[in-house]
C-alpha positions as CSV (number, residue, x, y, z in Angstrom):
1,X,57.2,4.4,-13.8
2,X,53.7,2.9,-12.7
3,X,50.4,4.5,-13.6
4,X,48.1,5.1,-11.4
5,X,44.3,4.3,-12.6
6,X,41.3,6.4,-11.1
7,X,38.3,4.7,-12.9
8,X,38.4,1.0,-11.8
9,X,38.5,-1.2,-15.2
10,X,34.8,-2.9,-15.6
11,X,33.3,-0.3,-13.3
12,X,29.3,0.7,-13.9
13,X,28.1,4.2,-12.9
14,X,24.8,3.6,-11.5
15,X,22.6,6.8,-11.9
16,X,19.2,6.2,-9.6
17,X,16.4,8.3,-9.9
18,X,14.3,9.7,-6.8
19,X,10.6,9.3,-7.5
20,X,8.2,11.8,-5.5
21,X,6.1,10.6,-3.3
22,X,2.3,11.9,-3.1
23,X,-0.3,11.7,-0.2
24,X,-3.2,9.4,-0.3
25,X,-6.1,9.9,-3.0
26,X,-8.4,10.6,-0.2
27,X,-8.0,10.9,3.8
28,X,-8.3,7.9,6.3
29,X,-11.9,9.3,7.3
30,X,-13.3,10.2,4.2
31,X,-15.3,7.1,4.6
32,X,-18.5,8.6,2.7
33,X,-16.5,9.1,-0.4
34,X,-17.8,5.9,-1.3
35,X,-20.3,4.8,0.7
36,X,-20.1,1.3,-0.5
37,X,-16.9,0.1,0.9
38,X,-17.2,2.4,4.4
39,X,-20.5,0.0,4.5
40,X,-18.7,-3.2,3.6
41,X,-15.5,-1.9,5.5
42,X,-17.7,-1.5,8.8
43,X,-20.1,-4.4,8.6
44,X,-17.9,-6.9,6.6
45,X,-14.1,-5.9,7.0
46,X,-13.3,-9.9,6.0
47,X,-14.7,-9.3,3.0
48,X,-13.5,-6.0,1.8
49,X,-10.2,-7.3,3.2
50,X,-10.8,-10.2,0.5
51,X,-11.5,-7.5,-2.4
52,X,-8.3,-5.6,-2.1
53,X,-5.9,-8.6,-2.0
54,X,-7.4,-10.2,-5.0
55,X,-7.7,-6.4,-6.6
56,X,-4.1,-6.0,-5.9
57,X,-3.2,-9.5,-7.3
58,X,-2.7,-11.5,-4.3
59,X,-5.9,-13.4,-4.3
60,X,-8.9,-13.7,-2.1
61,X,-6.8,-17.0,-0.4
62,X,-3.9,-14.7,0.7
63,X,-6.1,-12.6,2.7
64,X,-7.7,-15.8,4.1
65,X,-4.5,-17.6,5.3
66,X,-2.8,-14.8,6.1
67,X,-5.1,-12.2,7.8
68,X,-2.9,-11.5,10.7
69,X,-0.2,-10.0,7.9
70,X,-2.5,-9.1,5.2
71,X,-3.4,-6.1,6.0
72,X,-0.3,-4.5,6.4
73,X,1.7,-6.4,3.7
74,X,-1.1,-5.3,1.5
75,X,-1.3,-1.8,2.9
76,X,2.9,-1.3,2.2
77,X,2.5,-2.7,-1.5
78,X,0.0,-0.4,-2.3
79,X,1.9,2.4,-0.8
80,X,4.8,1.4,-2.4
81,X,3.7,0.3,-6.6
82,X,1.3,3.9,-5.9
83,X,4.2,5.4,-4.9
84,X,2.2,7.0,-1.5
85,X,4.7,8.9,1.4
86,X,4.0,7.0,4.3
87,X,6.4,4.2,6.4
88,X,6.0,0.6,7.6
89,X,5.5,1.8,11.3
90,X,2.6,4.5,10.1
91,X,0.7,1.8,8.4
92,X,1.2,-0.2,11.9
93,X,-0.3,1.9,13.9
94,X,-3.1,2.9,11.2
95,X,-4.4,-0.4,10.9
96,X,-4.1,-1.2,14.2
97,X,-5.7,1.9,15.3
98,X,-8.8,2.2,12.8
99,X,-8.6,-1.4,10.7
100,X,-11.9,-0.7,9.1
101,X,-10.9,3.2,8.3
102,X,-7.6,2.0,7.0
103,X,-9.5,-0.8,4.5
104,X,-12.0,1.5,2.9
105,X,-8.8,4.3,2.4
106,X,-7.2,1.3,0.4
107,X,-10.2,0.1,-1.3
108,X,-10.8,4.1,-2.3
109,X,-7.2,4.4,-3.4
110,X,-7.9,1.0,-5.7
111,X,-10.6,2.4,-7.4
112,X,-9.0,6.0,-8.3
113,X,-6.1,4.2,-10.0
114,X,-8.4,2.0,-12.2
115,X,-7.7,-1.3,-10.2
């Protein structure tokens, strides 16, 4: 008589756990929250651009060679190690929309975490 095995032999169980998304520290326009990188944001964006990559890790040079990408590769880490709702497509359309806006929410969302 054969037996019949339910369990496969060597099987793992992988348990996952859902993390919770929050919102953003602060809105897109609350520029004047920090008045220093809605000025840098609006006059310099290059620069503040510059800031957050080599705040995030990336270095000053990533933003420099890759400033067509940058900002939304940079935008989607931060989202995703901060563990912010949001999609690929909304940071799209956000950065494409209001870059500047978009850079000085980031640069806001850096400094309430400490980075």
């Amino acid at each position: 008589m054969a037996q019949i095995v339910t369990p496969q032999p060597g099987a793992t169980v992988v348990v996952t756990q859902t993390q919770v998304l929050r919102d953003w520290n602060s809105g897109l326009l609350s520029c004047f929250d920090d008045i220093g990188s809605c000025l840098t944001g609006w006059c310099c964006p290059c620069f503040l651009l510059y800031s957050i990559s080599s705040r995030m890790g990336e270095g000053c040079l990533y933003a420099y060679c890759c400033s067509e990408i940058a900002p939304f590769t940079l935008r989607a880490k931060l989202r995703t190690e901060q563990h912010i709702q949001g999609s690929l497509c909304n940071d799209a359309l956000t950065i494409m929309c209001c870059f500047s806006c978009a850079l000085c929410q980031m640069a806001r969302e850096l400094n309430s975490v400490g980075k």
